[in-house]
Amino acid sequence: MSTATTLPVEASATSTTPRILDGVAIAAEIKAEVGLEVAALARQGICPGLAVILVGHVAASEIYVRSKVKTCHELGIYSEMLTPPDTITTEEMLDLVASLNARDDIDGILIQLPLPKHVDTRRLLGAVLPDKDVDGFHPVNAGRLQTGQPALAPCTPAGIMEILRRSNIPVAGQNAVVIGRSNIVGKPTALMLLNASATVTVCHRHSKEIIPFTRRADILIAAAGRPGLITREMIKPGAVLIDVGINRISDEAEMKALFGDDPARAATFAKRGSVVAGDIHPDACQLSSAYTPVPGGVGALTIAMLMQNTVTAARLRRGLPPSAHPDMV
Ligand code: NAD
């Protein structure tokens, strides 16, 4: 783990204004494509179905699940929300998952995390049929991804790859550095970049120093959950910066340290008492050739990729070829 404020920047800032990689626009493009694919499947009498299990009442989870169900509705995907109480046991959850595994009208099963502490999350994620595992968290899908086989890939990493691909950012042969090694973001992102022929380095909280790595990155992916971790001294000017971090800042001094006098952030803070910040300091973004904003970058892709995975699962379960998703072929 390391931060830096004293190292000199190796070269002057790029002369061109950095490109903002607009996750909202890319997500809209993907959703439109998924909608067309759903319509084509409907002509063959197929309606993809997604079941979402939401246990108890976690406010943030309820918001996420509602917007997943709403997007299904918009795209013509059948969706079902199951809302067991937070007293549900692991065994009862396993029965619920088994019943969804057995249903032919359900192609995708999503268990909204986090689950109550007494529920065995790992056992449950392992109980979802790999071919219905639209979150891409099952060990079988992790193994398929690792061995470069068609897999239902985790949505956020798949979204990152879509941003790079649709923004015509070359990946093959580039030095890609991933900060964070979680099973849901860092690790699968590193594997996808490797599968796309990047030279990949993964840093994490036990890394002795990250600056020598971050400064060599042509593509830097920050997924540490540490606001403003990546400062301008830590990047190579002209690098592509992908910010996965979603950090809520409710301390005004911290907000000002990150965003200075940015009037839009100040207005949001005044209205809501907090703002969202990424892992990459805004000053570093100005040195890049392209970057994803927070909000409006990677986060915007996650639901679109879930929709795409649901359609892909529906196709694969019926022996149809997977959709045009590059991580599926
Ligand atoms: P996590 O806590 O599971 O993993 C964080 C990783 O970062 C760990 O591997 C840790 O070793 C590493 N790390 C932490 N501090 C570090 C430091 N100072 N230097 C180097 N490495 C460090 O988190 P996660 O679930 O992978 O999520 C990471 C971030 O991405 C969070 O902010 C989360 O909210 C966000 N997230 C966004 C989306 C999205 O849709 N955009 C989806 C999932 C997660």
Short mmCIF file of C-alpha atoms in Angstrom, two decimals, residues 31 90 107 141 180 207 248 279 303:
data_model
loop_
_atom_site.label_atom_id
_atom_site.label_comp_id
_atom_site.label_asym_id
_atom_site.label_seq_id
_atom_site.Cartn_x
_atom_site.Cartn_y
_atom_site.Cartn_z
CA LYS A 31 -29.16 -1.74 -23.59
CA THR A 90 -29.10 -20.82 4.60
CA ASP A 107 -32.51 -18.01 -17.27
CA ASN A 141 -17.61 -19.39 -14.34
CA GLY A 180 -7.48 -4.18 -6.18
CA SER A 207 1.79 -4.34 -2.21
CA ARG A 248 -19.42 8.28 -0.42
CA ASP A 279 -10.46 6.18 -6.42
CA ILE A 303 -26.89 -3.18 -15.06
#
